[in-house]
Tab-separated table of C-alpha atoms in Angstrom:
chain	number	residue	atom	x	y	z
K	1	MET	CA	43.845	89.836	11.285
K	2	LYS	CA	45.001	93.210	12.757
K	3	GLU	CA	46.158	91.447	15.970
K	4	ILE	CA	47.157	87.848	17.093
K	5	SER	CA	44.679	88.059	19.719
K	6	LEU	CA	41.928	88.161	16.964
K	7	ASN	CA	43.187	84.976	15.587
K	8	ILE	CA	43.034	83.564	19.056
K	9	LEU	CA	39.244	84.442	19.273
K	10	ASP	CA	38.558	82.979	15.772
K	11	ILE	CA	40.527	79.679	16.214
K	12	ALA	CA	39.042	79.115	19.683
K	13	GLU	CA	35.571	79.232	18.202
K	14	ASN	CA	36.427	76.258	16.192
K	15	SER	CA	37.059	74.513	19.531
K	16	VAL	CA	33.686	75.463	20.874
K	17	LYS	CA	32.036	74.301	17.563
K	18	ALA	CA	33.965	70.825	17.894
K	19	GLY	CA	31.993	70.494	21.240
K	20	ALA	CA	34.892	71.069	23.569
K	21	THR	CA	34.115	71.237	27.217
K	22	LEU	CA	37.608	72.721	28.108
K	23	THR	CA	39.838	74.825	25.741
K	24	GLU	CA	43.248	75.636	26.856
K	25	ILE	CA	44.867	78.937	25.502
K	26	SER	CA	48.462	79.619	26.060
K	27	VAL	CA	50.705	82.508	24.819
K	28	LEU	CA	54.329	82.029	25.571
K	29	GLU	CA	56.634	84.889	24.841
K	30	GLU	CA	60.276	83.933	24.930
K	31	ASN	CA	63.398	85.483	23.367
K	32	ASP	CA	62.142	86.513	19.986
K	33	THR	CA	59.280	84.139	19.474
K	34	ILE	CA	55.456	84.082	20.486
K	35	THR	CA	54.258	80.752	20.695
K	36	LEU	CA	50.373	80.370	20.657
K	37	VAL	CA	48.945	77.009	21.613
K	38	ILE	CA	45.162	76.365	21.503
K	39	LYS	CA	44.329	72.845	22.894
K	40	ASP	CA	40.708	71.538	23.117
K	41	ASN	CA	38.875	68.313	24.142
K	42	GLY	CA	36.263	68.599	21.205
K	43	SER	CA	35.614	65.909	18.967
K	44	GLY	CA	38.843	66.309	16.774
K	45	MET	CA	39.313	65.613	13.285
K	46	THR	CA	39.856	62.522	11.176
K	47	ASP	CA	43.210	62.283	9.291
K	48	GLU	CA	41.486	63.072	6.152
K	49	VAL	CA	39.896	66.345	7.613
K	50	LEU	CA	43.251	67.288	9.194
K	51	LYS	CA	45.086	67.160	5.780
K	52	THR	CA	42.810	69.911	4.445
K	53	VAL	CA	42.279	72.234	7.234
K	54	THR	CA	44.679	74.755	6.257
K	55	ASN	CA	43.248	74.763	2.695
K	56	PRO	CA	41.001	77.721	2.325
K	57	PHE	CA	38.471	75.770	0.462
K	58	TYR	CA	37.719	73.592	3.662
K	59	THR	CA	35.352	74.804	6.045
K	60	THR	CA	32.663	73.567	8.553
K	61	ARG	CA	30.472	76.519	7.955
K	62	THR	CA	27.352	76.157	5.943
K	63	THR	CA	26.890	79.688	4.637
K	64	ARG	CA	29.584	79.469	2.121
K	65	LYS	CA	32.263	77.321	0.975
K	66	VAL	CA	35.426	79.008	2.063
K	67	GLY	CA	37.067	78.877	5.587
K	68	MET	CA	39.813	81.212	6.400
K	69	GLY	CA	40.482	80.859	9.978
K	70	LEU	CA	43.309	78.448	10.194
K	71	PRO	CA	44.728	79.353	6.601
K	72	LEU	CA	44.981	82.860	7.637
K	73	LEU	CA	46.762	81.917	11.081
K	74	LYS	CA	49.029	79.870	8.966
K	75	LEU	CA	49.779	82.547	6.715
K	76	GLU	CA	50.367	85.241	9.263
K	77	ALA	CA	52.679	82.982	11.169
K	78	GLU	CA	54.746	81.866	8.166
K	79	MET	CA	54.958	85.607	7.255
K	80	THR	CA	57.216	85.994	10.255
K	81	GLU	CA	59.367	82.917	9.252
K	82	GLY	CA	57.287	80.972	11.839
K	83	SER	CA	55.109	77.953	11.490
K	84	LEU	CA	51.666	76.374	12.247
K	85	THR	CA	50.930	72.826	13.310
K	86	VAL	CA	47.706	71.106	13.772
K	87	GLU	CA	47.524	67.816	15.625
K	88	SER	CA	44.186	66.083	16.147
K	89	LYS	CA	42.714	62.857	17.635
K	90	HIS	CA	39.121	62.022	16.295
K	91	ILE	CA	36.695	60.895	18.706
K	92	SER	CA	36.078	57.732	16.597
K	93	GLU	CA	39.493	56.431	17.211
K	94	TYR	CA	40.286	58.177	20.465
K	95	PRO	CA	36.944	57.943	22.450
K	96	ASN	CA	38.647	58.781	25.824
K	97	ASN	CA	41.375	61.506	24.743
K	98	HIS	CA	40.238	63.029	21.607
K	99	GLY	CA	40.719	66.806	20.744
K	100	THR	CA	42.703	69.232	18.632
K	101	VAL	CA	46.071	71.152	19.235
K	102	VAL	CA	46.763	74.233	17.277
K	103	THR	CA	50.221	75.562	17.592
K	104	ALA	CA	51.555	78.668	15.927
K	105	VAL	CA	54.910	80.333	16.224
K	106	PHE	CA	55.557	83.920	15.585
K	107	TYR	CA	58.997	85.612	15.256
K	108	LYS	CA	58.084	88.954	16.880
K	109	ASN	CA	60.950	90.823	15.703
K	110	HIS	CA	60.004	90.107	12.017
K	111	ILE	CA	58.666	93.137	10.076
K	112	ASP	CA	55.487	91.365	9.205
K	113	CYS	CA	54.609	90.189	12.803
K	114	THR	CA	51.296	91.741	13.876
K	115	PRO	CA	51.235	92.620	17.563
K	116	LEU	CA	49.687	90.296	20.072
K	117	GLY	CA	47.052	92.900	20.871
K	118	ASP	CA	44.196	92.704	23.356
K	119	VAL	CA	44.134	89.418	24.637
K	120	VAL	CA	41.996	90.251	27.735
K	121	SER	CA	39.287	91.429	25.374
K	122	THR	CA	39.564	88.168	23.363
K	123	MET	CA	39.281	86.179	26.560
K	124	THR	CA	36.159	88.188	27.936
K	125	THR	CA	34.618	87.858	24.270
K	126	LEU	CA	34.982	84.104	24.427
K	127	ILE	CA	33.384	83.749	27.902
K	128	GLN	CA	30.611	86.155	27.330
K	129	GLY	CA	29.789	84.033	24.048
K	130	HIS	CA	30.313	80.372	25.679
K	131	PRO	CA	29.422	80.805	29.426
K	132	ASP	CA	28.779	77.217	29.699
K	133	ILE	CA	32.205	75.890	28.589
K	134	ASP	CA	35.561	76.230	30.238
K	135	PHE	CA	38.635	78.084	29.272
K	136	LEU	CA	42.083	77.957	30.702
K	137	PHE	CA	44.155	80.854	29.712
K	138	VAL	CA	47.943	81.289	30.488
K	139	HIS	CA	50.131	84.108	29.196
K	140	LYS	CA	53.949	84.055	30.081
K	141	THR	CA	56.419	86.669	29.127
K	142	GLU	CA	59.646	87.603	30.554
K	143	SER	CA	58.079	89.777	33.138
K	144	VAL	CA	54.721	88.510	33.829
K	145	GLU	CA	52.601	85.242	34.243
K	146	VAL	CA	48.841	85.689	33.809
K	147	CYS	CA	46.496	82.956	34.570
K	148	LEU	CA	42.560	82.336	34.263
K	149	ASP	CA	40.741	79.445	34.879
K	150	THR	CA	36.906	79.574	34.517
K	151	ARG	CA	36.578	76.319	36.092
K	152	GLU	CA	37.698	78.192	39.414
K	153	ILE	CA	35.484	80.938	38.950
K	154	ARG	CA	32.513	78.752	38.031
K	155	GLU	CA	32.885	76.949	41.436
K	156	VAL	CA	32.995	80.046	43.324
K	157	LEU	CA	29.894	81.431	41.368
K	158	GLU	CA	27.702	78.540	42.418
K	159	GLY	CA	25.095	78.575	39.435
K	160	VAL	CA	25.474	82.343	38.497
K	161	PRO	CA	26.099	82.493	34.832
K	162	LEU	CA	29.599	83.491	33.741
K	163	ASP	CA	28.282	85.820	31.192
K	164	THR	CA	26.468	87.776	33.948
K	165	TYR	CA	27.927	91.362	33.206
K	166	GLU	CA	29.395	92.024	36.658
K	167	VAL	CA	31.259	88.632	36.320
K	168	ILE	CA	32.749	89.555	32.868
K	169	LYS	CA	33.710	92.832	34.374
K	170	TRP	CA	35.337	91.164	37.233
K	171	ILE	CA	37.375	88.908	34.892
K	172	LYS	CA	38.414	91.754	32.815
K	173	GLU	CA	39.775	93.614	35.965
K	174	PHE	CA	41.344	90.277	37.390
K	175	LEU	CA	43.184	89.893	34.209
K	176	ASN	CA	44.241	93.467	33.617
K	177	GLU	CA	45.688	93.574	37.376
K	178	GLN	CA	47.834	90.650	36.632
K	179	TYR	CA	49.432	92.538	33.666
K	180	ILE	CA	50.153	95.465	36.053
K	181	ASN	CA	51.642	93.333	38.890
N	1	MET	CA	43.865	93.481	43.724
N	2	LYS	CA	40.619	91.440	42.371
N	3	SER	CA	39.979	88.523	44.911
N	4	LEU	CA	37.630	85.488	44.818
N	5	ALA	CA	35.984	87.021	47.844
N	6	GLU	CA	34.852	89.997	45.578
N	7	LEU	CA	33.524	87.428	43.083
N	8	LYS	CA	31.710	85.776	45.897
N	9	ALA	CA	29.859	88.958	46.789
N	10	ILE	CA	28.899	89.348	43.100
N	11	LYS	CA	27.377	85.630	43.221
N	12	GLU	CA	25.504	86.651	46.381
N	13	LYS	CA	24.327	89.890	44.867
N	14	MET	CA	23.358	88.173	41.507
N	15	LYS	CA	22.079	84.873	42.547
N	16	ASP	CA	18.380	86.032	43.089
N	17	LYS	CA	18.343	88.565	40.117
N	18	VAL	CA	19.451	85.880	37.617
N	19	VAL	CA	16.318	83.936	38.122
N	20	LEU	CA	14.165	87.002	37.617
N	21	ARG	CA	16.047	87.827	34.355
N	22	GLU	CA	15.715	84.460	32.625
N	23	GLY	CA	13.622	85.179	29.477
N	24	SER	CA	12.287	88.505	30.434
N	25	ALA	CA	14.146	90.506	27.831
N	26	ASN	CA	12.228	90.698	24.520
N	27	ILE	CA	14.897	92.291	22.202
N	28	ARG	CA	17.774	90.105	21.100
N	29	ILE	CA	20.980	91.862	19.686
N	30	VAL	CA	23.115	89.266	17.604
N	31	VAL	CA	26.774	89.948	16.518
N	32	GLY	CA	28.182	87.828	13.795
N	33	MET	CA	31.508	86.591	15.247
N	34	ALA	CA	32.918	84.354	12.490
N	35	THR	CA	36.369	85.013	10.786
N	36	CYS	CA	34.921	87.413	8.489
N	37	GLY	CA	33.184	89.410	11.439
N	38	ILE	CA	36.242	89.198	13.835
N	39	ALA	CA	38.653	90.479	10.933
N	40	ALA	CA	36.236	93.461	10.068
N	41	GLY	CA	36.028	94.692	13.828
N	42	ALA	CA	33.278	92.718	15.326
N	43	ARG	CA	35.022	92.346	18.716
N	44	PRO	CA	34.891	95.959	19.827
N	45	VAL	CA	31.419	96.173	18.591
N	46	LEU	CA	30.237	93.240	20.655
N	47	ASN	CA	32.027	94.672	23.796
N	48	THR	CA	30.532	97.987	23.328
N	49	LEU	CA	27.037	96.609	23.105
N	50	VAL	CA	27.384	94.510	26.005
N	51	GLU	CA	28.791	97.545	28.086
N	52	ALA	CA	26.222	100.021	26.661
N	53	ILE	CA	23.241	97.599	27.392
N	54	ASN	CA	24.464	96.890	31.038
N	55	GLU	CA	25.633	100.182	31.974
N	56	GLY	CA	22.558	101.928	30.428
N	57	GLY	CA	20.281	99.658	32.630
N	58	LEU	CA	18.784	97.991	29.551
N	59	SER	CA	19.669	94.378	30.517
N	60	ASP	CA	16.103	93.399	31.221
N	61	LYS	CA	15.121	94.579	27.912
N	62	ALA	CA	17.614	93.490	25.606
N	63	THR	CA	20.257	90.504	25.531
N	64	VAL	CA	23.518	90.345	23.471
N	65	THR	CA	24.480	87.178	22.018
N	66	GLN	CA	27.183	85.996	19.352
N	67	THR	CA	26.559	83.960	16.264
N	68	GLY	CA	28.736	82.641	13.447
N	69	CYS	CA	28.822	83.724	9.816
N	70	ILE	CA	25.674	85.534	8.741
N	71	GLY	CA	26.578	85.113	5.059
N	72	LEU	CA	27.180	88.611	4.105
N	73	CYS	CA	30.804	89.005	4.792
N	74	GLN	CA	31.420	92.004	2.868
N	75	TYR	CA	29.008	93.854	5.078
N	76	GLU	CA	30.810	92.838	8.471
N	77	PRO	CA	30.657	93.868	11.242
N	78	ILE	CA	26.787	93.029	11.200
N	79	VAL	CA	24.471	93.432	14.021
N	80	GLU	CA	21.106	91.953	13.830
N	81	VAL	CA	18.215	93.134	16.185
N	82	PHE	CA	15.417	90.721	16.798
N	83	GLU	CA	12.099	91.904	18.618
N	84	ALA	CA	9.091	90.119	19.350
N	85	ASP	CA	6.403	90.904	16.657
N	86	LYS	CA	8.616	93.172	14.668
N	87	GLU	CA	10.907	92.606	11.670
N	88	LYS	CA	14.477	91.799	12.127
N	89	VAL	CA	16.733	94.860	11.626
N	90	THR	CA	20.069	94.415	9.969
N	91	TYR	CA	22.889	96.917	10.735
N	92	VAL	CA	26.000	96.659	8.664
N	93	LYS	CA	29.491	97.806	8.652
N	94	MET	CA	29.341	98.532	12.457
N	95	ASP	CA	31.794	100.237	14.710
N	96	ALA	CA	31.962	100.838	18.502
N	97	ASP	CA	30.387	104.407	17.971
N	98	LYS	CA	27.803	103.268	15.640
N	99	ALA	CA	26.957	100.541	18.232
N	100	LYS	CA	26.519	103.365	21.030
N	101	ARG	CA	24.050	105.204	18.854
N	102	VAL	CA	22.100	102.134	17.994
N	103	VAL	CA	21.701	101.269	21.736
N	104	GLU	CA	20.654	104.853	22.585
N	105	GLU	CA	18.205	105.417	19.777
N	106	HIS	CA	17.117	101.991	18.830
N	107	ILE	CA	17.054	99.976	21.862
N	108	LYS	CA	16.377	102.675	24.287
N	109	GLY	CA	14.346	105.054	22.059
N	110	GLY	CA	12.663	102.539	19.968
N	111	LYS	CA	13.844	104.470	16.796
N	112	ILE	CA	15.845	102.524	14.150
N	113	VAL	CA	18.833	104.022	12.957
N	114	SER	CA	18.085	103.695	9.364
N	115	GLU	CA	21.349	105.200	7.826
N	116	TYR	CA	23.247	102.023	9.398
N	117	THR	CA	20.827	99.429	7.840
N	118	ILE	CA	21.625	97.119	5.163
N	119	GLY	CA	18.794	98.890	3.188
N	120	ALA	CA	20.714	102.192	3.307
N	121	SER	CA	24.058	100.603	2.415
N	122	LYS	CA	22.987	98.992	-0.687
């Protein structure tokens, strides 16, 4: 992937497919690291599946037998001397607190580290594609702290769908302004 | 600064329109957004389509949605156009500029941009 933000878009799609009603995406830039955490309350994975998720020959898709999402993120993180961890609680064993947490650490000064890229576009794309589920996005750097919670937006909208173009445009500007201030 | 008051105003403006719009569009534009599509550049294609359809006043005519892997990863980014009573059109190896042209000529003008279709690329 050309940007880490594209990995975020890709991995968050797994959360959506796992039936998550809330997906929390946090990007923490501190010293020379970027820590990406994608946490969802979806169905989670059994230990058996969890062991195989970073293997490209495991996938949930039915169109072909190769799944590159998590293996790609792992490779990209490890190329910077960083790491990828995946923790998961499957619904069968944890009926009340199931879900998955993907954590990737990148060393941003490493020559092989791809730029974070357009995270605003990733968030608007996720919301446009999945207007009925909630996303919490937090991006902290040494100079800014950007936050977006679709639950707050949904409350204001009182039934107007989140994928309404005017709403998507508002969200985009709302995020962009937080980066400037 | 964007405020929630502004969002409220959008809500007031949209709440009547939304009901009207439900199900009225008869063209469905679908963008493949699995790992293959995203890596090949589907995100700007999708965003350009959404913008061009809405800014061009075509939102009553067409909707833009996302899907997973279409199964032709080597041709990504892929855009499929479904229209009632017509054969599906599959556009391949798309980018933002091609997406703009598809909206202008195909969605607005009704003429398929054949050079971008999978038939032309094979």
